[in-house]
Amino acid sequence: MRLLQLLALVSTLIYAHAFVPQHLTQTPRPAAAGRPSQSASQTASPASSQSPSPLPSPSPTPIPLPPPSVNIENYRTPAGRIIGAALTSDKAYARLAHLTDHIGHRLSGSKSLERAIEWAIAEMKSDGLDNVRAEKVLVPHWVRGEESLEMITPVPRKLTMLGLGNSVATPAEGIAAEAVVVRSFDELDALGERVRGKIVVYNVPFTNYGATVRYRSSGASRAARYGAVAALVRSITPVSLQTPHTGAMIYDEQQPKIPTAAITIEGSELLQRMHDRGERPTLRLKMEARFLPDAESANVVAEIKGSEKPDEVVLVGGHFDSWDVGQGAHDDGGGCIMAWEALRLLKELGLRPRRTIRVVLYTNEENGLRGGNAYRDAHRAELSKHILAIESDSGVYRPQGFGLAATAPPQARANLQEIARLLAGIDADRIAENGGGADIGPIMREGVVGASFNVDGSRYFDIHHTAADTLDKIDPKNLALCVATMAVVAYTVADMPQPLSGSTTAGK
Amino acid sequence: MRLLQLLALVSTLIYAHAFVPQHLTQTPRPAAAGRPSQSASQTASPASSQSPSPLPSPSPTPIPLPPPSVNIENYRTPAGRIIGAALTSDKAYARLAHLTDHIGHRLSGSKSLERAIEWAIAEMKSDGLDNVRAEKVLVPHWVRGEESLEMITPVPRKLTMLGLGNSVATPAEGIAAEAVVVRSFDELDALGERVRGKIVVYNVPFTNYGATVRYRSSGASRAARYGAVAALVRSITPVSLQTPHTGAMIYDEQQPKIPTAAITIEGSELLQRMHDRGERPTLRLKMEARFLPDAESANVVAEIKGSEKPDEVVLVGGHFDSWDVGQGAHDDGGGCIMAWEALRLLKELGLRPRRTIRVVLYTNEENGLRGGNAYRDAHRAELSKHILAIESDSGVYRPQGFGLAATAPPQARANLQEIARLLAGIDADRIAENGGGADIGPIMREGVVGASFNVDGSRYFDIHHTAADTLDKIDPKNLALCVATMAVVAYTVADMPQPLSGSTTAGK
């Protein structure tokens, strides 16, 4: 049942930043900068009463775990060396600074993503990692082009917006139509054909990412079904300083494709107020968004080859692409650098584990997931030897530990909980009851045990997919702690004499 | 001594949002949304160690106050009626919604400020207020025009910016030069002539408004003195989501006038990192900013005429102009509506006090202070009959009480503290030891007792002078509490048999 729910989730949101680790589905903190006051119009939202939980509920009676089959006393010394080295190195931050400040954002198909890949390959070789390679992947090449949104009546005014990834363009002259504001799909369905010829505005306050992102991913087609000519979505965030958040949307091939964009909380609330006052605002949306031919890209792969069981693999990684705004610092430059640096640090310390540790910087997570799918296809033959796959894609805030897939064998959970005790001194020793990731989703569905790298995500959606996802938001100390956390777990899982899950084949 | 310090402050910052109520000069809360991590580069700022205090320090031995000469028992009933009426009315919020949603931002010289003035006059007449009038004021008409900032090297990149009010333009092709980043005027002075031909970037982290705004107001001329060709200032704010904050600057007439703009915390930190790494970033700044001929504007004035001493005046108000971004909701549409609504509510309740209560919606506070000066000039003959002048210009957050000018007579302080007890039930009964306001500064210098309307200012500078100063940031409940607080104090001061300060002439 849990697996079925998980599969349903993953396939529903496949392009839309599919896997939301459980620690990111909490309702936001009560007060935040730039956060609009909890005015009557906002607290009255029906959305909060119908938020679905995209992940399985906590099991009422936890399954008792077997005793761990790893002796962590043997790993205190290497763990101490790893943590000490991570916390005294500025290498990860310097590399993330190069990636963000000098290469910048990295949407699939962009020159900057190409540059990032070339740079990483060269640097990984200079680090002395094993089997450094670019595994070619054809990726979609969506470009935003010029775009704008303005109110025509009752008051001419520019509105801040960002087109949604995968959206089609408007005609050159734009689409001008009345805006109809709804607070939920239920409100849309109740209006039905009355939205024909109109621009549907989804003003859905953020509760948690999983519950709210549905409006971004499927709002356009849901509105098109009733004849709407465009769809605008309140940005998926608890706070705003006129801050639009982009992200992927997916068209339902059964419906007409209508252009769609994110607007700010401020713009969405303005339209709501006008709508509530019966002012029937009209808008003009212009977008040049389009797909160019698929582009050549690559997953970046490198290893520390295992000393005794080199064909068994512990996989770590994040996605190297980003949206075309900001610097892709937290999402997911930091996740990539963290995983890569874990390997570099082990190499520097001369810590070669029994099994292979492999880092993958996946391409095209944001708007296609071609990287994650390509990894599965290219490595299908060795997936049964993948002991554990860890994905870091929640930002590089204070690390908390890992979210192990609910489907993982009890022996794997018992061992990971035991290994995490090595991280108690840096307070990163929590193993959450579920986890995974968009890029490792394809191999998890093939039976690989997956885990998310968990951090304090309370600020992540403030900057997620915005121009404000920049290096200044990253605390170098947190990045160093993330590196330490990732490296200790990857090393210990790769080196422990017994396999993590109690047998040499991973999975259930 | 205190008065001299106050005068020195007011004349120094005269255009630059001169008077910072003491409750707004606190250092910011430790954590805030979008706030960059306290990375080493930021905490290393020398600015925090040299923040001047723009206001007199608390007196070490407070002067004992005389007994109050007002009997508040006589005012419990009207205060109760006022508070009850304010908290059950949506009139203030509806008017603020019209001002912000339908009229929008209101820079001096703009059509929208003209429309706002015409609307207020008509509405005040329909409210039945006395002596409703527009008192003409010629105002400067600065326009922003097109503007942009881009990095040329080491990485081509657009940088988010907002030109500073009063700035001159660049040549049409822009100004392209190397950026030199400093963290203080001391660092600038140490560089001296080495900034010749360069663009000076002031990357000064927010401590409090008074300490940091100096870089915005005088940074350009301080840099021009050493031959700099333009100046960029980190936005005066503790938080950012790529959010530029505009505001006024003042040229030193002794120095060449160089164009100047605000950049975001993100942009400023990017330039700092590049500077620290020796990368010598070069930038191109383009601005069309210019002054058009002075425009006709007006202070909006209306009254509840006093029943016994109509020539004695209690003055309340805020400034009706705003910067040319956002909606001017907190700054200072809310302050205007609060003061205006206080009069309307008294009128509706049939509460006509012994003295006159006058509301003034000043024009041109943001970039000229012509409204405040014009009020002084037009009303010079009756200033000695001004019992108290209250200005609300800190946003309409949760009200705390009032900041009475440190120079106010002890009898006025004793009475205001006593009257404030009527507000204890809504927790707005604090009388701070100092206060005032930019628009009432001119009449305070003529001896009128002044006070600021004080609110919880902890979020104000998140949105101050930005596109995010919009109605959604205003809690209607707080606005209603502000109205109640203002109306109770204005009514009681205007009605008490004894004059507030113990004599019929106001002042020190």
mmCIF file with all atom_site columns, N, CA, C and O in Angstrom, chain A residues 3-34:
data_model
loop_
_atom_site.group_PDB
_atom_site.id
_atom_site.type_symbol
_atom_site.label_atom_id
_atom_site.label_alt_id
_atom_site.label_comp_id
_atom_site.label_asym_id
_atom_site.label_entity_id
_atom_site.label_seq_id
_atom_site.pdbx_PDB_ins_code
_atom_site.Cartn_x
_atom_site.Cartn_y
_atom_site.Cartn_z
_atom_site.occupancy
_atom_site.B_iso_or_equiv
_atom_site.pdbx_formal_charge
_atom_site.auth_seq_id
_atom_site.auth_comp_id
_atom_site.auth_asym_id
_atom_site.auth_atom_id
_atom_site.pdbx_PDB_model_num
ATOM 1   N N  . LEU A 1 3  ? 3.950  1.430  -0.956  1.00 0.00 ? 3  LEU A N  1
ATOM 2   C CA . LEU A 1 3  ? 4.670  1.491  -2.221  1.00 0.00 ? 3  LEU A CA 1
ATOM 3   C C  . LEU A 1 3  ? 3.755  2.007  -3.312  1.00 0.00 ? 3  LEU A C  1
ATOM 4   O O  . LEU A 1 3  ? 4.152  2.835  -4.138  1.00 0.00 ? 3  LEU A O  1
ATOM 5   N N  . LEU A 1 4  ? 2.509  1.552  -3.286  1.00 0.00 ? 4  LEU A N  1
ATOM 6   C CA . LEU A 1 4  ? 1.578  2.015  -4.309  1.00 0.00 ? 4  LEU A CA 1
ATOM 7   C C  . LEU A 1 4  ? 1.356  3.528  -4.203  1.00 0.00 ? 4  LEU A C  1
ATOM 8   O O  . LEU A 1 4  ? 1.358  4.234  -5.195  1.00 0.00 ? 4  LEU A O  1
ATOM 9   N N  . GLN A 1 5  ? 1.195  3.980  -2.973  1.00 0.00 ? 5  GLN A N  1
ATOM 10  C CA . GLN A 1 5  ? 1.026  5.426  -2.790  1.00 0.00 ? 5  GLN A CA 1
ATOM 11  C C  . GLN A 1 5  ? 2.235  6.187  -3.301  1.00 0.00 ? 5  GLN A C  1
ATOM 12  O O  . GLN A 1 5  ? 2.124  7.211  -3.948  1.00 0.00 ? 5  GLN A O  1
ATOM 13  N N  . LEU A 1 6  ? 3.402  5.641  -2.977  1.00 0.00 ? 6  LEU A N  1
ATOM 14  C CA . LEU A 1 6  ? 4.632  6.282  -3.406  1.00 0.00 ? 6  LEU A CA 1
ATOM 15  C C  . LEU A 1 6  ? 4.721  6.326  -4.927  1.00 0.00 ? 6  LEU A C  1
ATOM 16  O O  . LEU A 1 6  ? 5.041  7.356  -5.525  1.00 0.00 ? 6  LEU A O  1
ATOM 17  N N  . LEU A 1 7  ? 4.395  5.198  -5.556  1.00 0.00 ? 7  LEU A N  1
ATOM 18  C CA . LEU A 1 7  ? 4.449  5.154  -7.015  1.00 0.00 ? 7  LEU A CA 1
ATOM 19  C C  . LEU A 1 7  ? 3.458  6.124  -7.632  1.00 0.00 ? 7  LEU A C  1
ATOM 20  O O  . LEU A 1 7  ? 3.758  6.815  -8.601  1.00 0.00 ? 7  LEU A O  1
ATOM 21  N N  . ALA A 1 8  ? 2.275  6.193  -7.031  1.00 0.00 ? 8  ALA A N  1
ATOM 22  C CA . ALA A 1 8  ? 1.267  7.105  -7.564  1.00 0.00 ? 8  ALA A CA 1
ATOM 23  C C  . ALA A 1 8  ? 1.764  8.544  -7.472  1.00 0.00 ? 8  ALA A C  1
ATOM 24  O O  . ALA A 1 8  ? 1.629  9.330  -8.408  1.00 0.00 ? 8  ALA A O  1
ATOM 25  N N  . LEU A 1 9  ? 2.364  8.860  -6.337  1.00 0.00 ? 9  LEU A N  1
ATOM 26  C CA . LEU A 1 9  ? 2.899  10.210 -6.154  1.00 0.00 ? 9  LEU A CA 1
ATOM 27  C C  . LEU A 1 9  ? 3.956  10.518 -7.206  1.00 0.00 ? 9  LEU A C  1
ATOM 28  O O  . LEU A 1 9  ? 3.916  11.536 -7.886  1.00 0.00 ? 9  LEU A O  1
ATOM 29  N N  . VAL A 1 10 ? 4.903  9.598  -7.325  1.00 0.00 ? 10 VAL A N  1
ATOM 30  C CA . VAL A 1 10 ? 6.027  9.859  -8.209  1.00 0.00 ? 10 VAL A CA 1
ATOM 31  C C  . VAL A 1 10 ? 5.556  10.028 -9.645  1.00 0.00 ? 10 VAL A C  1
ATOM 32  O O  . VAL A 1 10 ? 5.986  10.925 -10.358 1.00 0.00 ? 10 VAL A O  1
ATOM 33  N N  . SER A 1 11 ? 4.619  9.209  -10.048 1.00 0.00 ? 11 SER A N  1
ATOM 34  C CA . SER A 1 11 ? 4.191  9.329  -11.439 1.00 0.00 ? 11 SER A CA 1
ATOM 35  C C  . SER A 1 11 ? 3.327  10.573 -11.652 1.00 0.00 ? 11 SER A C  1
ATOM 36  O O  . SER A 1 11 ? 3.364  11.176 -12.710 1.00 0.00 ? 11 SER A O  1
ATOM 37  N N  . THR A 1 12 ? 2.603  10.977 -10.622 1.00 0.00 ? 12 THR A N  1
ATOM 38  C CA . THR A 1 12 ? 1.785  12.186 -10.774 1.00 0.00 ? 12 THR A CA 1
ATOM 39  C C  . THR A 1 12 ? 2.648  13.424 -10.952 1.00 0.00 ? 12 THR A C  1
ATOM 40  O O  . THR A 1 12 ? 2.403  14.279 -11.789 1.00 0.00 ? 12 THR A O  1
ATOM 41  N N  . LEU A 1 13 ? 3.661  13.507 -10.121 1.00 0.00 ? 13 LEU A N  1
ATOM 42  C CA . LEU A 1 13 ? 4.446  14.739 -10.089 1.00 0.00 ? 13 LEU A CA 1
ATOM 43  C C  . LEU A 1 13 ? 5.769  14.580 -10.823 1.00 0.00 ? 13 LEU A C  1
ATOM 44  O O  . LEU A 1 13 ? 6.722  15.288 -10.555 1.00 0.00 ? 13 LEU A O  1
ATOM 45  N N  . ILE A 1 14 ? 5.779  13.688 -11.790 1.00 0.00 ? 14 ILE A N  1
ATOM 46  C CA . ILE A 1 14 ? 7.082  13.226 -12.285 1.00 0.00 ? 14 ILE A CA 1
ATOM 47  C C  . ILE A 1 14 ? 8.001  14.367 -12.719 1.00 0.00 ? 14 ILE A C  1
ATOM 48  O O  . ILE A 1 14 ? 9.186  14.356 -12.449 1.00 0.00 ? 14 ILE A O  1
ATOM 49  N N  . TYR A 1 15 ? 7.477  15.351 -13.379 1.00 0.00 ? 15 TYR A N  1
ATOM 50  C CA . TYR A 1 15 ? 8.332  16.453 -13.805 1.00 0.00 ? 15 TYR A CA 1
ATOM 51  C C  . TYR A 1 15 ? 8.385  17.548 -12.755 1.00 0.00 ? 15 TYR A C  1
ATOM 52  O O  . TYR A 1 15 ? 9.179  18.456 -12.857 1.00 0.00 ? 15 TYR A O  1
ATOM 53  N N  . ALA A 1 16 ? 7.490  17.483 -11.815 1.00 0.00 ? 16 ALA A N  1
ATOM 54  C CA . ALA A 1 16 ? 7.263  18.663 -10.984 1.00 0.00 ? 16 ALA A CA 1
ATOM 55  C C  . ALA A 1 16 ? 7.981  18.564 -9.664  1.00 0.00 ? 16 ALA A C  1
ATOM 56  O O  . ALA A 1 16 ? 7.391  18.676 -8.610  1.00 0.00 ? 16 ALA A O  1
ATOM 57  N N  . HIS A 1 17 ? 9.285  18.366 -9.751  1.00 0.00 ? 17 HIS A N  1
ATOM 58  C CA . HIS A 1 17 ? 10.071 18.288 -8.534  1.00 0.00 ? 17 HIS A CA 1
ATOM 59  C C  . HIS A 1 17 ? 9.476  17.203 -7.666  1.00 0.00 ? 17 HIS A C  1
ATOM 60  O O  . HIS A 1 17 ? 9.105  17.408 -6.518  1.00 0.00 ? 17 HIS A O  1
ATOM 61  N N  . ALA A 1 18 ? 9.427  16.012 -8.253  1.00 0.00 ? 18 ALA A N  1
ATOM 62  C CA . ALA A 1 18 ? 8.503  14.990 -7.806  1.00 0.00 ? 18 ALA A CA 1
ATOM 63  C C  . ALA A 1 18 ? 8.532  14.701 -6.323  1.00 0.00 ? 18 ALA A C  1
ATOM 64  O O  . ALA A 1 18 ? 7.510  14.733 -5.660  1.00 0.00 ? 18 ALA A O  1
ATOM 65  N N  . PHE A 1 19 ? 9.671  14.432 -5.789  1.00 0.00 ? 19 PHE A N  1
ATOM 66  C CA . PHE A 1 19 ? 9.664  13.839 -4.465  1.00 0.00 ? 19 PHE A CA 1
ATOM 67  C C  . PHE A 1 19 ? 9.879  14.907 -3.413  1.00 0.00 ? 19 PHE A C  1
ATOM 68  O O  . PHE A 1 19 ? 10.896 15.557 -3.360  1.00 0.00 ? 19 PHE A O  1
ATOM 69  N N  . VAL A 1 20 ? 8.907  15.075 -2.571  1.00 0.00 ? 20 VAL A N  1
ATOM 70  C CA . VAL A 1 20 ? 9.021  16.060 -1.501  1.00 0.00 ? 20 VAL A CA 1
ATOM 71  C C  . VAL A 1 20 ? 9.341  15.335 -0.209  1.00 0.00 ? 20 VAL A C  1
ATOM 72  O O  . VAL A 1 20 ? 8.507  14.640 0.344   1.00 0.00 ? 20 VAL A O  1
ATOM 73  N N  . PRO A 1 21 ? 10.568 15.472 0.273   1.00 0.00 ? 21 PRO A N  1
ATOM 74  C CA . PRO A 1 21 ? 10.885 14.795 1.526   1.00 0.00 ? 21 PRO A CA 1
ATOM 75  C C  . PRO A 1 21 ? 9.914  15.245 2.618   1.00 0.00 ? 21 PRO A C  1
ATOM 76  O O  . PRO A 1 21 ? 9.473  16.387 2.637   1.00 0.00 ? 21 PRO A O  1
ATOM 77  N N  . GLN A 1 22 ? 9.640  14.342 3.519   1.00 0.00 ? 22 GLN A N  1
ATOM 78  C CA . GLN A 1 22 ? 8.591  14.591 4.495   1.00 0.00 ? 22 GLN A CA 1
ATOM 79  C C  . GLN A 1 22 ? 8.860  15.833 5.342   1.00 0.00 ? 22 GLN A C  1
ATOM 80  O O  . GLN A 1 22 ? 7.934  16.538 5.719   1.00 0.00 ? 22 GLN A O  1
ATOM 81  N N  . HIS A 1 23 ? 10.124 16.095 5.618   1.00 0.00 ? 23 HIS A N  1
ATOM 82  C CA . HIS A 1 23 ? 10.398 17.258 6.472   1.00 0.00 ? 23 HIS A CA 1
ATOM 83  C C  . HIS A 1 23 ? 10.106 18.562 5.743   1.00 0.00 ? 23 HIS A C  1
ATOM 84  O O  . HIS A 1 23 ? 10.150 19.615 6.330   1.00 0.00 ? 23 HIS A O  1
ATOM 85  N N  . LEU A 1 24 ? 9.839  18.500 4.455   1.00 0.00 ? 24 LEU A N  1
ATOM 86  C CA . LEU A 1 24 ? 9.494  19.712 3.725   1.00 0.00 ? 24 LEU A CA 1
ATOM 87  C C  . LEU A 1 24 ? 7.999  19.861 3.522   1.00 0.00 ? 24 LEU A C  1
ATOM 88  O O  . LEU A 1 24 ? 7.549  20.766 2.836   1.00 0.00 ? 24 LEU A O  1
ATOM 89  N N  . THR A 1 25 ? 7.224  18.999 4.078   1.00 0.00 ? 25 THR A N  1
ATOM 90  C CA . THR A 1 25 ? 5.778  19.095 3.897   1.00 0.00 ? 25 THR A CA 1
ATOM 91  C C  . THR A 1 25 ? 5.093  19.651 5.133   1.00 0.00 ? 25 THR A C  1
ATOM 92  O O  . THR A 1 25 ? 3.888  19.611 5.243   1.00 0.00 ? 25 THR A O  1
ATOM 93  N N  . GLN A 1 26 ? 5.890  20.147 6.058   1.00 0.00 ? 26 GLN A N  1
ATOM 94  C CA . GLN A 1 26 ? 5.292  20.767 7.244   1.00 0.00 ? 26 GLN A CA 1
ATOM 95  C C  . GLN A 1 26 ? 4.680  22.108 6.834   1.00 0.00 ? 26 GLN A C  1
ATOM 96  O O  . GLN A 1 26 ? 5.106  22.737 5.892   1.00 0.00 ? 26 GLN A O  1
ATOM 97  N N  . THR A 1 27 ? 3.682  22.542 7.600   1.00 0.00 ? 27 THR A N  1
ATOM 98  C CA . THR A 1 27 ? 3.187  23.903 7.399   1.00 0.00 ? 27 THR A CA 1
ATOM 99  C C  . THR A 1 27 ? 4.265  24.872 7.844   1.00 0.00 ? 27 THR A C  1
ATOM 100 O O  . THR A 1 27 ? 5.101  24.556 8.678   1.00 0.00 ? 27 THR A O  1
ATOM 101 N N  . PRO A 1 28 ? 4.280  26.065 7.234   1.00 0.00 ? 28 PRO A N  1
ATOM 102 C CA . PRO A 1 28 ? 5.385  26.980 7.495   1.00 0.00 ? 28 PRO A CA 1
ATOM 103 C C  . PRO A 1 28 ? 5.336  27.551 8.911   1.00 0.00 ? 28 PRO A C  1
ATOM 104 O O  . PRO A 1 28 ? 4.292  27.512 9.566   1.00 0.00 ? 28 PRO A O  1
ATOM 105 N N  . ARG A 1 29 ? 6.467  28.092 9.333   1.00 0.00 ? 29 ARG A N  1
ATOM 106 C CA . ARG A 1 29 ? 6.531  28.794 10.623  1.00 0.00 ? 29 ARG A CA 1
ATOM 107 C C  . ARG A 1 29 ? 5.501  29.920 10.644  1.00 0.00 ? 29 ARG A C  1
ATOM 108 O O  . ARG A 1 29 ? 5.110  30.428 9.611   1.00 0.00 ? 29 ARG A O  1
ATOM 109 N N  . PRO A 1 30 ? 5.070  30.344 11.816  1.00 0.00 ? 30 PRO A N  1
ATOM 110 C CA . PRO A 1 30 ? 3.967  31.296 11.891  1.00 0.00 ? 30 PRO A CA 1
ATOM 111 C C  . PRO A 1 30 ? 4.302  32.703 11.395  1.00 0.00 ? 30 PRO A C  1
ATOM 112 O O  . PRO A 1 30 ? 3.431  33.388 10.897  1.00 0.00 ? 30 PRO A O  1
ATOM 113 N N  . ALA A 1 31 ? 5.503  33.170 11.501  1.00 0.00 ? 31 ALA A N  1
ATOM 114 C CA . ALA A 1 31 ? 5.801  34.538 11.058  1.00 0.00 ? 31 ALA A CA 1
ATOM 115 C C  . ALA A 1 31 ? 7.083  34.543 10.257  1.00 0.00 ? 31 ALA A C  1
ATOM 116 O O  . ALA A 1 31 ? 8.013  33.833 10.566  1.00 0.00 ? 31 ALA A O  1
ATOM 117 N N  . ALA A 1 32 ? 7.114  35.343 9.187   1.00 0.00 ? 32 ALA A N  1
ATOM 118 C CA . ALA A 1 32 ? 8.292  35.372 8.331   1.00 0.00 ? 32 ALA A CA 1
ATOM 119 C C  . ALA A 1 32 ? 8.366  36.715 7.639   1.00 0.00 ? 32 ALA A C  1
ATOM 120 O O  . ALA A 1 32 ? 7.356  37.340 7.367   1.00 0.00 ? 32 ALA A O  1
ATOM 121 N N  . ALA A 1 33 ? 9.577  37.119 7.349   1.00 0.00 ? 33 ALA A N  1
ATOM 122 C CA . ALA A 1 33 ? 9.777  38.448 6.755   1.00 0.00 ? 33 ALA A CA 1
ATOM 123 C C  . ALA A 1 33 ? 9.064  38.564 5.429   1.00 0.00 ? 33 ALA A C  1
ATOM 124 O O  . ALA A 1 33 ? 9.095  37.662 4.608   1.00 0.00 ? 33 ALA A O  1
ATOM 125 N N  . GLY A 1 34 ? 8.475  39.684 5.232   1.00 0.00 ? 34 GLY A N  1
ATOM 126 C CA . GLY A 1 34 ? 7.821  39.916 3.958   1.00 0.00 ? 34 GLY A CA 1
ATOM 127 C C  . GLY A 1 34 ? 6.546  39.127 3.825   1.00 0.00 ? 34 GLY A C  1
ATOM 128 O O  . GLY A 1 34 ? 5.851  39.240 2.834   1.00 0.00 ? 34 GLY A O  1
#
